[in-house]
PDB file of C-alpha atoms (C1' of nucleotides) in Angstrom:
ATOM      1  CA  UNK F   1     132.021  76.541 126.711  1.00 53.00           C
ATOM      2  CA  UNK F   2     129.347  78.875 125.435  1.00 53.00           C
ATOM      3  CA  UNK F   3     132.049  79.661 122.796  1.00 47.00           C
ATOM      4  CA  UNK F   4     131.367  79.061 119.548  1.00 50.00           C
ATOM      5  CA  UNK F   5     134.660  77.176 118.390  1.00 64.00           C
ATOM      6  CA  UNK F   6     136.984  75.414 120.439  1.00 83.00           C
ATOM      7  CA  UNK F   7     140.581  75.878 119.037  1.00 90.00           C
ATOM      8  CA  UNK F   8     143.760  74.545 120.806  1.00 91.00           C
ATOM      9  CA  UNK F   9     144.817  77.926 121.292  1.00 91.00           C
ATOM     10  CA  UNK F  10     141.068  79.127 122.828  1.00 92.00           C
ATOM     11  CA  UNK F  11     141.704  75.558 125.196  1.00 94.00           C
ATOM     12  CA  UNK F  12     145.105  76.616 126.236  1.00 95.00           C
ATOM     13  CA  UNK F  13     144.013  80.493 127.244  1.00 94.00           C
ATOM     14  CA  UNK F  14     140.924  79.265 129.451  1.00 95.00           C
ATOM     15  CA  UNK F  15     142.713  76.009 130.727  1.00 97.00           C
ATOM     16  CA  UNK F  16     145.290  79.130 131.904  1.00 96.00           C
ATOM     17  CA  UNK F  17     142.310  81.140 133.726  1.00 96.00           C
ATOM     18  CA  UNK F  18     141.620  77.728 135.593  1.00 97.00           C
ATOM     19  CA  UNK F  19     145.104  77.202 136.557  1.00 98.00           C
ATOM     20  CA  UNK F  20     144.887  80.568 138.430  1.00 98.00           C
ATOM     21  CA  UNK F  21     142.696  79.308 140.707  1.00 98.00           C
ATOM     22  CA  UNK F  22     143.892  75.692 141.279  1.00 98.00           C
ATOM     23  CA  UNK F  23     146.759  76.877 144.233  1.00 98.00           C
ATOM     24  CA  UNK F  24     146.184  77.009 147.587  1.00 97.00           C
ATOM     25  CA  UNK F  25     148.335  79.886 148.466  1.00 98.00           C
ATOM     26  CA  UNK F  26     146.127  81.977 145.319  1.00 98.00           C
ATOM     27  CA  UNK F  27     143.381  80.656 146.682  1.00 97.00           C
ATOM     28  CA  UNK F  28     144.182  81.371 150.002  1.00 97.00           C
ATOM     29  CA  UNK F  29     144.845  85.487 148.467  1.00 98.00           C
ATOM     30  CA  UNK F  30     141.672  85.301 146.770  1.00 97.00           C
ATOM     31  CA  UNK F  31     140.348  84.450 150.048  1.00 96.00           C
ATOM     32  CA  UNK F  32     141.643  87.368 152.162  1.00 96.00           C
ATOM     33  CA  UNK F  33     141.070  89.646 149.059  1.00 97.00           C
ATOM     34  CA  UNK F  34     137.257  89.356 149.190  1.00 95.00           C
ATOM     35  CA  UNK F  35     137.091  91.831 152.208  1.00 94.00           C
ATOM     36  CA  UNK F  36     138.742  94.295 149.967  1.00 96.00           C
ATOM     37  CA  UNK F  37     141.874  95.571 148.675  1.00 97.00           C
ATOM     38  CA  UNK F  38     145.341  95.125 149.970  1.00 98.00           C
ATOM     39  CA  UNK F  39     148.975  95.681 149.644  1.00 98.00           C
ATOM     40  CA  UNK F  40     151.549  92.951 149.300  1.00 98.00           C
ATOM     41  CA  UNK F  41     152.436  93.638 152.668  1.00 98.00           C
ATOM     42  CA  UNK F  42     149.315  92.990 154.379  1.00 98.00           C
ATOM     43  CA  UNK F  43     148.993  89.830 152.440  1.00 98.00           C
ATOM     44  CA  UNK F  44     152.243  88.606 153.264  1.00 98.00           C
ATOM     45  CA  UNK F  45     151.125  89.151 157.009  1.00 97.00           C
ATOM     46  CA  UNK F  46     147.832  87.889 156.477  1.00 96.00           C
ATOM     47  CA  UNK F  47     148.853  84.547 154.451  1.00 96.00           C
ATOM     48  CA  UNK F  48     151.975  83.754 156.054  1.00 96.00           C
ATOM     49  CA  UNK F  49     153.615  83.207 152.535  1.00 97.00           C
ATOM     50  CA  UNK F  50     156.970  84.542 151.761  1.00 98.00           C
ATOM     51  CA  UNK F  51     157.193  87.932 149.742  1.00 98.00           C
ATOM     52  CA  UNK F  52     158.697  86.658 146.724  1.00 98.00           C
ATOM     53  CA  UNK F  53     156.557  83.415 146.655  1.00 98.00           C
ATOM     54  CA  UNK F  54     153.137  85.534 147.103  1.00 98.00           C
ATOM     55  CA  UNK F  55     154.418  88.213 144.583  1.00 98.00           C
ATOM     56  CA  UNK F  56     154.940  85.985 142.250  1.00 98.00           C
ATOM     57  CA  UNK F  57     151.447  84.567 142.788  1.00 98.00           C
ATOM     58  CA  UNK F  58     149.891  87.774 141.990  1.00 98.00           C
ATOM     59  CA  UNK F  59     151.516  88.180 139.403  1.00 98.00           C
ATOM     60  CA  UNK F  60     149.936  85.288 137.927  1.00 98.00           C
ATOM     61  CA  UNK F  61     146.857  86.380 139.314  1.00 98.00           C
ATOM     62  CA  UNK F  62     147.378  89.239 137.517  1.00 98.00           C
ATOM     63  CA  UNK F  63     148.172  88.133 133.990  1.00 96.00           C
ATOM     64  CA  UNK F  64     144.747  85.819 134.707  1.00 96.00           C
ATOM     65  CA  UNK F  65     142.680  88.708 134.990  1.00 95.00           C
ATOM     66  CA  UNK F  66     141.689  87.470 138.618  1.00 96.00           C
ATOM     67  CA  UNK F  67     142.634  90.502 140.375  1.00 98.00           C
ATOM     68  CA  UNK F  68     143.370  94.059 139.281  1.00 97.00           C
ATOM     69  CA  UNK F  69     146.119  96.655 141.140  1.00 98.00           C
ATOM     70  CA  UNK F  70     146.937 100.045 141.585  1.00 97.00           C
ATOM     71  CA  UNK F  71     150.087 101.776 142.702  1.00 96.00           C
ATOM     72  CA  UNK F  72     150.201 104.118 145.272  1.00 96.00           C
ATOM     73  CA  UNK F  73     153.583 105.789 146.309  1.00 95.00           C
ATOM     74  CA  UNK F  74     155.832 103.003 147.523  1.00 97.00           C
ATOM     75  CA  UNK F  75     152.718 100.100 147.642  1.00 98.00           C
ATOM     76  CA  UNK F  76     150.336  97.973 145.404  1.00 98.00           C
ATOM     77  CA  UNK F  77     147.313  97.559 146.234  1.00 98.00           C
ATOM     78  CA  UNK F  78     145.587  94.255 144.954  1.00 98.00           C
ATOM     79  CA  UNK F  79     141.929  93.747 144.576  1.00 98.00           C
ATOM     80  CA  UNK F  80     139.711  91.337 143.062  1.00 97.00           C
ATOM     81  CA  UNK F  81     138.432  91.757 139.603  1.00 95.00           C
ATOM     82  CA  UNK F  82     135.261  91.452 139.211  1.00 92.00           C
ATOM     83  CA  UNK F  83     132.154  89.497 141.070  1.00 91.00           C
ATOM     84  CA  UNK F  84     132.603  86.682 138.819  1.00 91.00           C
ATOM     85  CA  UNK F  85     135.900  85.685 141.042  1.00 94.00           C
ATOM     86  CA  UNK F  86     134.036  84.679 143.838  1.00 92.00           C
ATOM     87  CA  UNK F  87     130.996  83.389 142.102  1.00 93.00           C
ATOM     88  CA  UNK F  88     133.812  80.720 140.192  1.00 93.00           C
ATOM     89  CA  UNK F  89     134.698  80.216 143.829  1.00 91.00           C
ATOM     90  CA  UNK F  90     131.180  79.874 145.121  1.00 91.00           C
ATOM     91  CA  UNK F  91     129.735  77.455 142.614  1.00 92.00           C
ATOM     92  CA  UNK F  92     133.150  75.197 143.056  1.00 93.00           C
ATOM     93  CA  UNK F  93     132.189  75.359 147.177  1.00 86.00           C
ATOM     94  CA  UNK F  94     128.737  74.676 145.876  1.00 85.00           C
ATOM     95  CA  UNK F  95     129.800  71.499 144.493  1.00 84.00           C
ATOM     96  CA  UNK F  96     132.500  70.660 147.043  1.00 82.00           C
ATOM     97  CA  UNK F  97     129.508  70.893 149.521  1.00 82.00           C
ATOM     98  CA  UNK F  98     126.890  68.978 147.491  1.00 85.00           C
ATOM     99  CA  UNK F  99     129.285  66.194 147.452  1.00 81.00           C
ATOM    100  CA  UNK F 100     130.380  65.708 151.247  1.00 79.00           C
ATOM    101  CA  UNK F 101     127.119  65.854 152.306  1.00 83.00           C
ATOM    102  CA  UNK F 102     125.751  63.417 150.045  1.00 79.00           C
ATOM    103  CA  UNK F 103     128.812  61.308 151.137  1.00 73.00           C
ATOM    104  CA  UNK F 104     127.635  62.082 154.692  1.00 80.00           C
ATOM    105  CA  UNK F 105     124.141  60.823 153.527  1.00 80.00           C
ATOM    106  CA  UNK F 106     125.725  57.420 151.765  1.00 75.00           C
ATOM    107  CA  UNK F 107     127.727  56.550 155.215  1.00 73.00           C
ATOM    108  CA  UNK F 108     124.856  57.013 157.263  1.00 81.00           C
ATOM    109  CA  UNK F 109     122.375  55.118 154.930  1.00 75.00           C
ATOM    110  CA  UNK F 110     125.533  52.538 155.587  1.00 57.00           C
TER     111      UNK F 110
ATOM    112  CA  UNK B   1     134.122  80.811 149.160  1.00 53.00           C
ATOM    113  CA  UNK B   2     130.717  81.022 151.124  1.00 52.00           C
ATOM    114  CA  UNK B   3     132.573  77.670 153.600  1.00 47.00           C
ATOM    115  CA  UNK B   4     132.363  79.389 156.638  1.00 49.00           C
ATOM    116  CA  UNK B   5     136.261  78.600 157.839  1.00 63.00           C
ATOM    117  CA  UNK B   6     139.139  77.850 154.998  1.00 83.00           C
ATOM    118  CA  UNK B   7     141.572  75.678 156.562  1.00 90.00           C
ATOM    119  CA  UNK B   8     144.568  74.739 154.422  1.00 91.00           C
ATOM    120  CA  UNK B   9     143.231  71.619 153.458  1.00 91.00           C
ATOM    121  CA  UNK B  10     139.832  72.904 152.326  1.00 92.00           C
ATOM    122  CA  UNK B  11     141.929  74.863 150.326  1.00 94.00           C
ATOM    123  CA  UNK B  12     143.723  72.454 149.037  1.00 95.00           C
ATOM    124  CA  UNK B  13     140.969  70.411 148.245  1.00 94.00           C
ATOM    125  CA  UNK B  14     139.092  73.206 146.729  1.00 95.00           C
ATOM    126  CA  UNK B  15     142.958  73.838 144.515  1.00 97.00           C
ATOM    127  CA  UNK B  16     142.248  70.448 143.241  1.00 96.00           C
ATOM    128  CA  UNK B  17     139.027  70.438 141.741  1.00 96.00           C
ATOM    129  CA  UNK B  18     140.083  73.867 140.223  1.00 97.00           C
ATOM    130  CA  UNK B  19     143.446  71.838 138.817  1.00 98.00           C
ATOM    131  CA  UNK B  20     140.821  69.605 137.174  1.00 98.00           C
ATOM    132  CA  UNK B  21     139.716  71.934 134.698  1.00 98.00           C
ATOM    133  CA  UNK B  22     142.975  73.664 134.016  1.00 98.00           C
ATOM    134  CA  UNK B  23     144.067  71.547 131.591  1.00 98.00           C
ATOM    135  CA  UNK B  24     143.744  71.860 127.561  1.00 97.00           C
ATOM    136  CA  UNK B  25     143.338  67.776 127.176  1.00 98.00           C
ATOM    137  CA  UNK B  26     140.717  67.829 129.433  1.00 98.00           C
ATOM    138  CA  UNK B  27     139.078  70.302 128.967  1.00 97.00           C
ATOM    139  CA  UNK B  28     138.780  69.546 125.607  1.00 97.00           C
ATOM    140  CA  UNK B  29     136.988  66.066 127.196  1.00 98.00           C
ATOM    141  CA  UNK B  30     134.392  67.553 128.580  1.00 97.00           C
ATOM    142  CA  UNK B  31     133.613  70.013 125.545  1.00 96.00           C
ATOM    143  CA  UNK B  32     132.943  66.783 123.786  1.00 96.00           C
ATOM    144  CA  UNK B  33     131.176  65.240 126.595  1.00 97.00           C
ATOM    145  CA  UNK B  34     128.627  68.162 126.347  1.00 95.00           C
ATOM    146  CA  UNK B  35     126.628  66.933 123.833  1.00 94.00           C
ATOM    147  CA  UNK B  36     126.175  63.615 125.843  1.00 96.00           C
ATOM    148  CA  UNK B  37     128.272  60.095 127.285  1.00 97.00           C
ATOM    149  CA  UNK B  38     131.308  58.658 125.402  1.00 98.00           C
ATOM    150  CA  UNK B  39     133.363  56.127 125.496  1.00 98.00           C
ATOM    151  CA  UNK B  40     136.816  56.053 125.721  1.00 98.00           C
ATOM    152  CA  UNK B  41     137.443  54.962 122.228  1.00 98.00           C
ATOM    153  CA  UNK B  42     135.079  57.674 120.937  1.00 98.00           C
ATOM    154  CA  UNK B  43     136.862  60.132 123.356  1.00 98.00           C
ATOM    155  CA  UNK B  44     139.988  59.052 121.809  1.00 98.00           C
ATOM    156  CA  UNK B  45     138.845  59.761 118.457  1.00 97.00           C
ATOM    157  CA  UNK B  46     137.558  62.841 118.972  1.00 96.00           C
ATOM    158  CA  UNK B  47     140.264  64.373 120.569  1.00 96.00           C
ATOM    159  CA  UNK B  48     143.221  63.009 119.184  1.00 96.00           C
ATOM    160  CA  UNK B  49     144.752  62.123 122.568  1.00 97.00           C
ATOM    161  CA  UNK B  50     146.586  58.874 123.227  1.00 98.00           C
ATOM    162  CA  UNK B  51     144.261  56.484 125.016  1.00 98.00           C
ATOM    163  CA  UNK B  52     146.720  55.755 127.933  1.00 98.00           C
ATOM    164  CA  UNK B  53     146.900  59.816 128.150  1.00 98.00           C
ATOM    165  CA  UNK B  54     143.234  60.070 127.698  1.00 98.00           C
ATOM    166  CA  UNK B  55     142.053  57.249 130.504  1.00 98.00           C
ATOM    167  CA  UNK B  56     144.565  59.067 132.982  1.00 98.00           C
ATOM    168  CA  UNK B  57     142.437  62.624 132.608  1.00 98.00           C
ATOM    169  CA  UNK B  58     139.858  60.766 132.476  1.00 98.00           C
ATOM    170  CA  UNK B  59     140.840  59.156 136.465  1.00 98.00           C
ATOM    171  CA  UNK B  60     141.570  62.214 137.420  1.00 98.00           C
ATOM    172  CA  UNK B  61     138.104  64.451 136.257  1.00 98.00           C
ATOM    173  CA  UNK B  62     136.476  61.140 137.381  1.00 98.00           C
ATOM    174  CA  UNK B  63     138.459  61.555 140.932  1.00 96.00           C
ATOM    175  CA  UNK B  64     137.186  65.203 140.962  1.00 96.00           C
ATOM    176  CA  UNK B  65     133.840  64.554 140.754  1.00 95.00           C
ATOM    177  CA  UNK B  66     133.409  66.213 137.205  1.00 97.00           C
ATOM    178  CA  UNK B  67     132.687  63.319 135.385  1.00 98.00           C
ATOM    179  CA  UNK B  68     130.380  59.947 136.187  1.00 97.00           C
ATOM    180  CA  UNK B  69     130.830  56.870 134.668  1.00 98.00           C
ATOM    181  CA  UNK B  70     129.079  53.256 133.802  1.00 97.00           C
ATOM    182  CA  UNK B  71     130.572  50.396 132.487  1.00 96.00           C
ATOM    183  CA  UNK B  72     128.829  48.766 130.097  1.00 96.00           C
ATOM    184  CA  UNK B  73     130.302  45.098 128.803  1.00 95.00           C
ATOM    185  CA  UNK B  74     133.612  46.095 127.696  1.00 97.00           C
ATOM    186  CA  UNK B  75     133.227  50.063 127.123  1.00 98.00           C
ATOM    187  CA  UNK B  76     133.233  52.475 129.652  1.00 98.00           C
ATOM    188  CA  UNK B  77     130.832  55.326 129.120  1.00 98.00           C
ATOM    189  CA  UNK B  78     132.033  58.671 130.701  1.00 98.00           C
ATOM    190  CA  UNK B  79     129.685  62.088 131.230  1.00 98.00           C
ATOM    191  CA  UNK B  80     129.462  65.431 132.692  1.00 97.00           C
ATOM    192  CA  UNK B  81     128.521  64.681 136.479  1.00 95.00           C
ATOM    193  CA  UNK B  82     126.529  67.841 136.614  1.00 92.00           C
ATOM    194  CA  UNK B  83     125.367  71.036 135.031  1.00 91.00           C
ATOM    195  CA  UNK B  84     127.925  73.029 137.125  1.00 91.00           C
ATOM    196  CA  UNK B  85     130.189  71.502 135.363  1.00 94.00           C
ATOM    197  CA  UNK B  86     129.415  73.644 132.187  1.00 92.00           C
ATOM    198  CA  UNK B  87     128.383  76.381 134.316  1.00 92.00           C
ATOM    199  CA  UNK B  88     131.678  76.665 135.527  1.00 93.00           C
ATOM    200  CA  UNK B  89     133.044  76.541 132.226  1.00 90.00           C
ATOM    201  CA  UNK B  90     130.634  78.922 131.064  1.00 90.00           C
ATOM    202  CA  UNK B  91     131.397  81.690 133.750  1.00 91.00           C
ATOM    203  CA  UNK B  92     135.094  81.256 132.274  1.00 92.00           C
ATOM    204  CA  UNK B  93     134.471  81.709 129.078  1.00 84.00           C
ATOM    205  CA  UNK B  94     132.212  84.902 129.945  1.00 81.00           C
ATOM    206  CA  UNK B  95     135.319  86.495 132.237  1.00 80.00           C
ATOM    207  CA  UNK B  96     137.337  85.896 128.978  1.00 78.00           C
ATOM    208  CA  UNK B  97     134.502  87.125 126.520  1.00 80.00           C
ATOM    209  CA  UNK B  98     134.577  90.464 128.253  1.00 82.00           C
ATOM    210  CA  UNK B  99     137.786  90.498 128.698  1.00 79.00           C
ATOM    211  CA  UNK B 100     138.606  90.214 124.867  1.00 77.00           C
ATOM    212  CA  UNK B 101     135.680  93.004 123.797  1.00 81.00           C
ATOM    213  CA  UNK B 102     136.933  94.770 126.344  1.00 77.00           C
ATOM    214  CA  UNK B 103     140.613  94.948 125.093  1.00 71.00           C
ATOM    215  CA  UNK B 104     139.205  95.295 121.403  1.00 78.00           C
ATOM    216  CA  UNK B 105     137.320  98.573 122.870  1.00 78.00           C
ATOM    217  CA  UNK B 106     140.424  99.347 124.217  1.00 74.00           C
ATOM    218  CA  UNK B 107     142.475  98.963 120.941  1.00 71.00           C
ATOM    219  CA  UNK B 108     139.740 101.004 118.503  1.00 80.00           C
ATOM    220  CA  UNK B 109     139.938 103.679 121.211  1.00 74.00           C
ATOM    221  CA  UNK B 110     143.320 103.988 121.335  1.00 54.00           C
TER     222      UNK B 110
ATOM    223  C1'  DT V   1     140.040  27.211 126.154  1.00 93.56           C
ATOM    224  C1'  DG V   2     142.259  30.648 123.395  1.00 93.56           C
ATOM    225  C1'  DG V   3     142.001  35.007 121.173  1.00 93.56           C
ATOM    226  C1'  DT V   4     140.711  39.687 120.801  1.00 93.56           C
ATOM    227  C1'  DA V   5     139.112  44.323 121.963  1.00 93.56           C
ATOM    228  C1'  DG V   6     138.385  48.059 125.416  1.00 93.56           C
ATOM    229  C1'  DT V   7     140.218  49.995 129.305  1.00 93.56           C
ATOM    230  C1'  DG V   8     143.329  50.752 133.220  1.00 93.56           C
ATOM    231  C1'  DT V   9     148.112  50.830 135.213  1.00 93.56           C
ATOM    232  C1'  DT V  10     153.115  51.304 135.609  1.00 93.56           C
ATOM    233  C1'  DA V  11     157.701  53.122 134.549  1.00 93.56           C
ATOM    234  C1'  DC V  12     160.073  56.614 132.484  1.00 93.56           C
ATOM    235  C1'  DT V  13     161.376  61.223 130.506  1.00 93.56           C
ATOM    236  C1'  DG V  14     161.114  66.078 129.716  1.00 93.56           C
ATOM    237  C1'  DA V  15     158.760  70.251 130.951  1.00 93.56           C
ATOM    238  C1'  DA V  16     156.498  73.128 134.136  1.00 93.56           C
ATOM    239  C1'  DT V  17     156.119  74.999 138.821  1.00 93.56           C
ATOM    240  C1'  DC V  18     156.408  76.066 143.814  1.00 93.56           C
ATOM    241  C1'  DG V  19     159.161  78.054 147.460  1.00 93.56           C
ATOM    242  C1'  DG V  20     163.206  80.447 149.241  1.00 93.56           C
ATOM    243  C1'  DA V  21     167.489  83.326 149.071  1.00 93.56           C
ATOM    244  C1'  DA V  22     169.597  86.869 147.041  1.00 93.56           C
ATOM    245  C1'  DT V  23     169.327  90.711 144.208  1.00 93.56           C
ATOM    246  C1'  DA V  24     167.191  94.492 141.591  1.00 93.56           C
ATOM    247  C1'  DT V  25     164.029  98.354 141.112  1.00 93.56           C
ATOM    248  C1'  DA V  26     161.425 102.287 142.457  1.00 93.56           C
ATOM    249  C1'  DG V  27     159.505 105.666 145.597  1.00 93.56           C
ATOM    250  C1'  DT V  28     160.299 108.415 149.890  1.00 93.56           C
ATOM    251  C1'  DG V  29     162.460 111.318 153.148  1.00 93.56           C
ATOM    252  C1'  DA V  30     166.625 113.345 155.402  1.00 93.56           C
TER     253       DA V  30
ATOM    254  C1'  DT C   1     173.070 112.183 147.433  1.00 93.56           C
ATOM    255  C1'  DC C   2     172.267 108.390 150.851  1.00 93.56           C
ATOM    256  C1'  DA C   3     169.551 105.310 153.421  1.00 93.56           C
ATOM    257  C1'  DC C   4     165.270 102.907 153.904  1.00 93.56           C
ATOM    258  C1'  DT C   5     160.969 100.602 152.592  1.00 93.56           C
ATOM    259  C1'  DA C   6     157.746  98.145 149.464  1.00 93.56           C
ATOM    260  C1'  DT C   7     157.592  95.396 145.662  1.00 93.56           C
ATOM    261  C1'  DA C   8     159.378  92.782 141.690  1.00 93.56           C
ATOM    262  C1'  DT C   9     162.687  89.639 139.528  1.00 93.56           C
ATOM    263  C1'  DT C  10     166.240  86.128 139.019  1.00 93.56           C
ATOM    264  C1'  DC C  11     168.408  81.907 140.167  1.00 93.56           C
ATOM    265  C1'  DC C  12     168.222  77.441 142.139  1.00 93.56           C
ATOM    266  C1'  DG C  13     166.722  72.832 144.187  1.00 93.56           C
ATOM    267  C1'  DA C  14     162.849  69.918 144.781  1.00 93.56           C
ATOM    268  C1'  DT C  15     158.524  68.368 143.358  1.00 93.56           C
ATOM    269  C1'  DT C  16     154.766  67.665 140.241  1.00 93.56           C
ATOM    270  C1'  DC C  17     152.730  66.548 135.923  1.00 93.56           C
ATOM    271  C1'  DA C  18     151.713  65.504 130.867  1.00 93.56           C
ATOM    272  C1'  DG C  19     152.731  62.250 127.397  1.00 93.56           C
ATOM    273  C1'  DT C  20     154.298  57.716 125.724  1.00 93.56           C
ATOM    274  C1'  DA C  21     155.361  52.835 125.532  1.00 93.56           C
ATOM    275  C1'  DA C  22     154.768  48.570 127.471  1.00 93.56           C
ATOM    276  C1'  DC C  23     152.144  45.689 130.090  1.00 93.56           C
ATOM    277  C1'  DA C  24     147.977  43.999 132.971  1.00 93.56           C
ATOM    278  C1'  DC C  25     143.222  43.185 133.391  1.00 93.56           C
ATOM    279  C1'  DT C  26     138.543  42.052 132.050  1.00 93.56           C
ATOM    280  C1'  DA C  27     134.602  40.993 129.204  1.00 93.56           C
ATOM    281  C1'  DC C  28     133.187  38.908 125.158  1.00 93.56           C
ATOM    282  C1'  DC C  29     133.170  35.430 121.393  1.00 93.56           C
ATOM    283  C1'  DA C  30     134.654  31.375 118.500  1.00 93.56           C
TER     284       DA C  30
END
DNA sequence: TGGTAGTGTTACTGAATCGGAATATAGTGA
DNA sequence: TCACTATATTCCGATTCAGTAACACTACCA
């Protein structure tokens, strides 16, 4: 929120980037994507998800700017887009963690 | 991702607290909440929402762990739970930033 | 005690979305 | 050209979710 206005338009576009990341199975690409690129294929075999369901998924990872591609012959390869991907992921972890084990800390102190 | 195994529900978990922020309405609560606590009635001023609409984003941030809250007499004062909160926001906006100047280079070059 | 204000909850509707099956598209090689 | 493979797209059923209206709850005050 380091922008200077907040429009309803500007709300909609970055409540859109979020949305990228709030799905298990694009999580679950982002997560297999961090060792490097892939092709849908690999993914697919990786993930477990169907082909149409996870190409549709990067798609939207796509037109979030999550992940970038590049076509080679007959295959895509996906990748992710920048360092700031996992570093959203990280500091969401960060907090995930913070909070269990002060839960952890709460139970014990009973 | 720095959790050292993602299970499907970590993931899902994780897919929640993203799903918190990717929403216009509420994100547009905690861009108000930045400059301090509010209570609903204020919130509902200055954001136009409905106050049933309102108090049900405001469960759910408050569910995420984005939000705190204190109850005062009758009002119920709601703020940021954290400064990741913003810096999460933050980081969004600065993928988008770049993005945008990026595309504008992109346009003047072409 | 009754009334009022602030907040939370429930029921409902329309819109968005996930997943799968089938189909379409594009590149490759015979 | 024909078949095959990798990927994308379309259609559909099921589920989820935002918004609203109506109602419930609680704290305060006369």
């Amino acid at each position: 929120m380091s922008l200077t206005r907040m429009t309803p338009e500007l709300l909609s576009v970055i409540a859109e980037r979020f949305k990228a990341f709030a799905e298990p199975a694009r999580l679950q690409v982002l997560y297999e994507l961090k060792s490097g690129e892939r092709t849908v294929t690999e993914l697919v075999a990786a993930t477990g998800l169907g082909q149409a369901n996870l190409s549709k998924h990067l798609q939207q990872l796509y037109a979030a700017g999550v992940v970038s591609r590049r076509k080679e012959g007959l295959f895509t390869y996906y990748a992710l887009a920048d360092k700031d991907v996992l570093k959203m992921c990280d500091l969401m972890c960060g907090r995930l963690d913070r909070e269990t084990s002060a839960r952890r800390k709460a139970l014990s102190a009973g």
